[in-house]
Coordinates of C-alpha atoms in Angstrom, one line a residue:
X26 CA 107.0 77.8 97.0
X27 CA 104.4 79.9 96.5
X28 CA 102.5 80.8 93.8
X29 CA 104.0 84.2 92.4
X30 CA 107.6 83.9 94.2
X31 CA 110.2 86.1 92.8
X32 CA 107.4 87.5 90.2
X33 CA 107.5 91.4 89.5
X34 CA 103.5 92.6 89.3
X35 CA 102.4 95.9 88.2
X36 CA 98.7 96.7 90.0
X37 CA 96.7 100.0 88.3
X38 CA 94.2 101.4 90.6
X39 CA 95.5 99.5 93.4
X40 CA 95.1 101.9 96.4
X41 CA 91.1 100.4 97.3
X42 CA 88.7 98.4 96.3
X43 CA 89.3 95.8 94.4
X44 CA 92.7 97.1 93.4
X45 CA 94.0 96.5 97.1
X46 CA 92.0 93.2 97.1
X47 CA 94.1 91.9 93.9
X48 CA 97.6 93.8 96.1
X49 CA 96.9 91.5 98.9
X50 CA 96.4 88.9 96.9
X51 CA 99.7 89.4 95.1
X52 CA 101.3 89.7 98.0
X53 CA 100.1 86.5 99.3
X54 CA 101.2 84.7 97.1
X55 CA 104.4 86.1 97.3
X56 CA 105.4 88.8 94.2
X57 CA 107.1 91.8 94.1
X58 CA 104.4 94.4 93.9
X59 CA 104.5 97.6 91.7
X60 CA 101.3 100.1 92.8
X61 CA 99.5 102.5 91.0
X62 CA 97.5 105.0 92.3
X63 CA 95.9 108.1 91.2
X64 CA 93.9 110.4 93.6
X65 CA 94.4 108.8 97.3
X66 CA 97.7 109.0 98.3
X67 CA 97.0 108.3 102.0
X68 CA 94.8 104.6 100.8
X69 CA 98.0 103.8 99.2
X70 CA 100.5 104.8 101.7
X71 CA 98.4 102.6 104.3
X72 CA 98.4 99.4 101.5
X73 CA 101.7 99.8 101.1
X74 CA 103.1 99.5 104.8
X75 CA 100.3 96.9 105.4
X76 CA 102.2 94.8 102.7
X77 CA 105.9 96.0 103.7
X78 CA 105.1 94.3 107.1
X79 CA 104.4 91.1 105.5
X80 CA 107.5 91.1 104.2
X81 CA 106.6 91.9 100.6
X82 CA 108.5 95.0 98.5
X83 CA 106.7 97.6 97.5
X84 CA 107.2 100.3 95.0
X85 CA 104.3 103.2 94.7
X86 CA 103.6 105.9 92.2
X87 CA 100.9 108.3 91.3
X88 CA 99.7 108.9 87.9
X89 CA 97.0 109.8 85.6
X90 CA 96.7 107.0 83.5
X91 CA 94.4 109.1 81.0
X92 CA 97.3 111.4 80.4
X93 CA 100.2 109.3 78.1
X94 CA 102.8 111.3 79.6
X95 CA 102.3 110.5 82.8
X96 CA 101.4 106.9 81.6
X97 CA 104.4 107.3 79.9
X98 CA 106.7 108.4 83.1
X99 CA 104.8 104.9 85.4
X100 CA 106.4 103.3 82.6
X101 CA 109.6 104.4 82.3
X102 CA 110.0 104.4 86.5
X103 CA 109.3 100.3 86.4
X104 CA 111.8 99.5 83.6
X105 CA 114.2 101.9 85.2
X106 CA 113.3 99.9 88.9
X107 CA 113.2 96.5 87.3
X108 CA 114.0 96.1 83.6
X109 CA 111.0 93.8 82.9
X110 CA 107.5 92.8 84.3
X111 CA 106.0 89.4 85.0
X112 CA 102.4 90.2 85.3
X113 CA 100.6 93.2 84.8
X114 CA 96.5 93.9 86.7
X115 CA 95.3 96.0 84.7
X116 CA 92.5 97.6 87.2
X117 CA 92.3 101.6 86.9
X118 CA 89.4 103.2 85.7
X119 CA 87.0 105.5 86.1
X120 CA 83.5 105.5 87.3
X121 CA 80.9 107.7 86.3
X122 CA 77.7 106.0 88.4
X123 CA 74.3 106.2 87.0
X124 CA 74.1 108.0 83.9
X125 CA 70.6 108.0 81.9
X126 CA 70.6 108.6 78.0
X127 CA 69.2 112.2 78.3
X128 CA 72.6 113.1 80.1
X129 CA 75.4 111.6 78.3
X130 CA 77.7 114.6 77.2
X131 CA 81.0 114.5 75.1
X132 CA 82.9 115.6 78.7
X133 CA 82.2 112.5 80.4
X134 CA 82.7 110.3 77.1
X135 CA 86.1 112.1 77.0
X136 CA 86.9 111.4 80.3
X137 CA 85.4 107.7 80.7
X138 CA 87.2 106.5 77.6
X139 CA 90.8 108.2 78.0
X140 CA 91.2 106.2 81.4
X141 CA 88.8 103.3 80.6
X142 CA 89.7 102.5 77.2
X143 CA 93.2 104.3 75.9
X144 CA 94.8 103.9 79.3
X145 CA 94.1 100.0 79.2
X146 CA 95.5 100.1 75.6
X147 CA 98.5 102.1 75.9
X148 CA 99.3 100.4 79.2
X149 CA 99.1 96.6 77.7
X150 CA 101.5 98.1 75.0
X151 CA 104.0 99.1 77.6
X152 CA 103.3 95.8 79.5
X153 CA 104.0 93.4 76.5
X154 CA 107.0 96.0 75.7
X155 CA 108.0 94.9 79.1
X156 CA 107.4 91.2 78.8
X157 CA 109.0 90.8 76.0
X158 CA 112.4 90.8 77.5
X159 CA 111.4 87.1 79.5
X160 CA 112.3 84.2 78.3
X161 CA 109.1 82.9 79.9
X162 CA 106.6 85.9 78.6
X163 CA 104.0 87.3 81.3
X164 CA 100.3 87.8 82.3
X165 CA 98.1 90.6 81.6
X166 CA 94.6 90.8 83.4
X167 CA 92.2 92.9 82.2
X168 CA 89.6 94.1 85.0
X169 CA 86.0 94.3 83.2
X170 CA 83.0 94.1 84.4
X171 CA 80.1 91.8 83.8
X172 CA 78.2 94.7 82.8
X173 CA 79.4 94.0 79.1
X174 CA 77.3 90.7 79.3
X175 CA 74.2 91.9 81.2
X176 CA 73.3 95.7 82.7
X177 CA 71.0 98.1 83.6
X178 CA 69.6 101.2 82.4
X179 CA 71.9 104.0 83.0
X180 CA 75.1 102.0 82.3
X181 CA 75.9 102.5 78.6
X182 CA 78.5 104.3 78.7
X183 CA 80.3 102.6 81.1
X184 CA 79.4 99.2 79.6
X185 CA 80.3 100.0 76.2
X186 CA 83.8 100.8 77.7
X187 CA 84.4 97.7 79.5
X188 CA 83.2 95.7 75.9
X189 CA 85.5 97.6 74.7
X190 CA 88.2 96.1 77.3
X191 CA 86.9 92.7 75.9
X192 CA 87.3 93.3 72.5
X193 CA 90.9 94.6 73.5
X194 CA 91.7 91.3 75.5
X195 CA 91.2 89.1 72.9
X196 CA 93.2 91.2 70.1
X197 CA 96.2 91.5 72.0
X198 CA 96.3 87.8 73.2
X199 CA 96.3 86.8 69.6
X200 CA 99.1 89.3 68.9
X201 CA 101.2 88.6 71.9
X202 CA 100.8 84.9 72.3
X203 CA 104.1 84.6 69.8
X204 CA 106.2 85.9 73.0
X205 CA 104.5 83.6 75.1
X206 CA 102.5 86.5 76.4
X207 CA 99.0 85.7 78.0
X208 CA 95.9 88.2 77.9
X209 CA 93.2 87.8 79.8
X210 CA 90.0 89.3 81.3
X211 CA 88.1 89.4 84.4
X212 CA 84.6 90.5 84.4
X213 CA 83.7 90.9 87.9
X214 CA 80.1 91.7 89.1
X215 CA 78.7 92.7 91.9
X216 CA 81.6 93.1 94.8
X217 CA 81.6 94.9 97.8
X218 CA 84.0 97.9 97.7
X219 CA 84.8 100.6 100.7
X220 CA 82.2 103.5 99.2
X221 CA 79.4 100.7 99.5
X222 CA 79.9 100.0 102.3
X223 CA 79.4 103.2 103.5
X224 CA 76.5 104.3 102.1
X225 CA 73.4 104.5 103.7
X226 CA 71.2 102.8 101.4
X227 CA 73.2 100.5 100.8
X228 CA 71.8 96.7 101.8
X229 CA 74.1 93.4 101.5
X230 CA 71.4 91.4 102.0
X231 CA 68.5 92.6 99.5
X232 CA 72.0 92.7 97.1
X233 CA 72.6 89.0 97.9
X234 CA 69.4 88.2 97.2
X235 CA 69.5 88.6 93.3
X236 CA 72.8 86.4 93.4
X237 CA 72.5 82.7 92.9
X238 CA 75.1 82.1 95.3
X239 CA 73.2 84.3 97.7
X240 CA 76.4 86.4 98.7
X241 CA 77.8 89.9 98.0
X242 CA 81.6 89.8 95.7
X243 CA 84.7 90.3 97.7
X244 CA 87.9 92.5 96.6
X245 CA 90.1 89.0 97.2
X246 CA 87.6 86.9 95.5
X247 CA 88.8 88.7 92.7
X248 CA 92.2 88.7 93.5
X249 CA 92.5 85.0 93.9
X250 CA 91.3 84.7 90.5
X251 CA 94.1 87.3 89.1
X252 CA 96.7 85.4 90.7
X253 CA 95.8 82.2 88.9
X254 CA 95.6 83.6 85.7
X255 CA 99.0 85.2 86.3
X256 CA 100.2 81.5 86.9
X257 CA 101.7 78.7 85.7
X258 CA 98.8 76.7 86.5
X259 CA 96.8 78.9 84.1
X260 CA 99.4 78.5 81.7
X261 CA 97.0 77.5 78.5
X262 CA 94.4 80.2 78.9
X263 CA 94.5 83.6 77.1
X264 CA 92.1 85.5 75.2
X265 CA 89.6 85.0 77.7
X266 CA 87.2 86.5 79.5
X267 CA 86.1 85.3 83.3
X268 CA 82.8 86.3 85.1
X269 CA 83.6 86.6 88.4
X270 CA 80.0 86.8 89.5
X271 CA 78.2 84.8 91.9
X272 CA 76.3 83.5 88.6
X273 CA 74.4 86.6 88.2
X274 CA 74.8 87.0 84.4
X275 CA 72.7 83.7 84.1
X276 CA 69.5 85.4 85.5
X277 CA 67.4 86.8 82.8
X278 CA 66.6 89.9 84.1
X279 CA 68.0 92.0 87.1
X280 CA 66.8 93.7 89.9
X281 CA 68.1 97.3 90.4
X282 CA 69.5 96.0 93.6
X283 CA 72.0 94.9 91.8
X284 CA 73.9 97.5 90.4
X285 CA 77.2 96.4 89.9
X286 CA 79.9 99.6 90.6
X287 CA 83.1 97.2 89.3

């Protein structure tokens, strides 16, 4: 039997990136998938019948997850579809690049923290809502980034919203565990995502080069991580954080190769 058989699994951001790499994960290992997408409808049409001819049923919706309502109305359509959730990725947010000091306004803030920060918060609260009703709680994965351990210039603003995803973690698996709820997060660093791959100064190999295990992140390296924590065989772990990393965080100080966009 495989690992997530008969198990209902809400994705956020799942239409690229690393949210497709955690899908096909999820799919692998045999759940019922729930997508979440926000801006490229045609990314996640393709996911989707990728999956469906595995054999693998697939519900999709579109939403802005830094608007409630809509947050609100993904929500709503999943209990309505399936009553209850088993696991829950928690993956969508924003990313703002390379932003020095000398340009950080309140309109990016505004708009890195209402998808970064309240959407994870207000869609863990519907998740454990959700989980509740199972006699056998559920998973939540946080999606982080490594950058709240270790980062470069430019980053604090994005950084300061993925601690705050930390933070987060921990609080609600101490709140939740009583339901037999598990929180947990994944800080992933450097992985090699679709819009890296197509840009031109981009360079896998100088990248690899700052990485101890001398290779570039893939999207399933991170998916085969969330699928363990969303099983039983990671049944004793919550609260945590996991760099997914190659080992980077352990060098003292980073080239600007290494720019992680997770």
């Amino acid at each position: 039997m495989k690992a997530q058989e008969g198990k209902r699994a809400l994705i956020t951001g799942a239409a690229r990136g690393i949210g497709a790499g955690i899908a096909r994960s999820f799919a692998a290992a045999g759940a019922e998938l729930f997508l979440h997408y926000r801006s490229d409808p045609a990314a996640a049409e393709a996911l989707a019948a990728e999956l469906r001819a595995t054999g693998t049923e697939v519900h999709l919706y579109r939403a802005d997850l830094g608007k409630l309502e809509e947050l609100d109305a993904m929500f709503d359509a999943i209990e309505r579809e399936w009553g209850t959730l088993d696991a829950a990725v928690n993956n969508a947010g924003w990313e703002p690049g390379m932003v020095p000091l000398e340009e950080v306004t309140p309109e990016i803030y505004e708009k890195l923290t209402s998808v970064n920060i309240r959407g994870t918060l207000f869609a863990s609260l519907r998740e454990i809502a959700l989980m509740k009703h199972n006699p056998s709680g559920g998973s939540i994965i946080n999606i982080g980034s490594v950058q709240q351990e270790t980062t470069v210039p430019g980053r604090t603003l994005y950084a300061m919203s993925k601690g705050a995803i930390h933070a987060l973690t921990g609080e609600l698996a101490l709140e939740a565990g009583e339901f037999g709820i598990r929180v947990n997060n994944i800080a992933p660093g450097f992985i090699e995502v679709e819009r890296l791959k197509r840009s031109p100064s981009y360079n896998r190999e100088a990248v690899a080069t700052d990485i101890p295990l001398g290779r570039v992140g893939q999207p399933e390296d991170i998916g085969a991580l969330a699928v363990f924590l969303a099983s039983s065989e990671s049944g004793f772990i919550s609260g945590d954080t996991i760099i997914a990393d190659g080992g980077l965080h352990r060098r003292l100080a980073r080239s600007r190769n290494t720019i992680s966009r997770t």
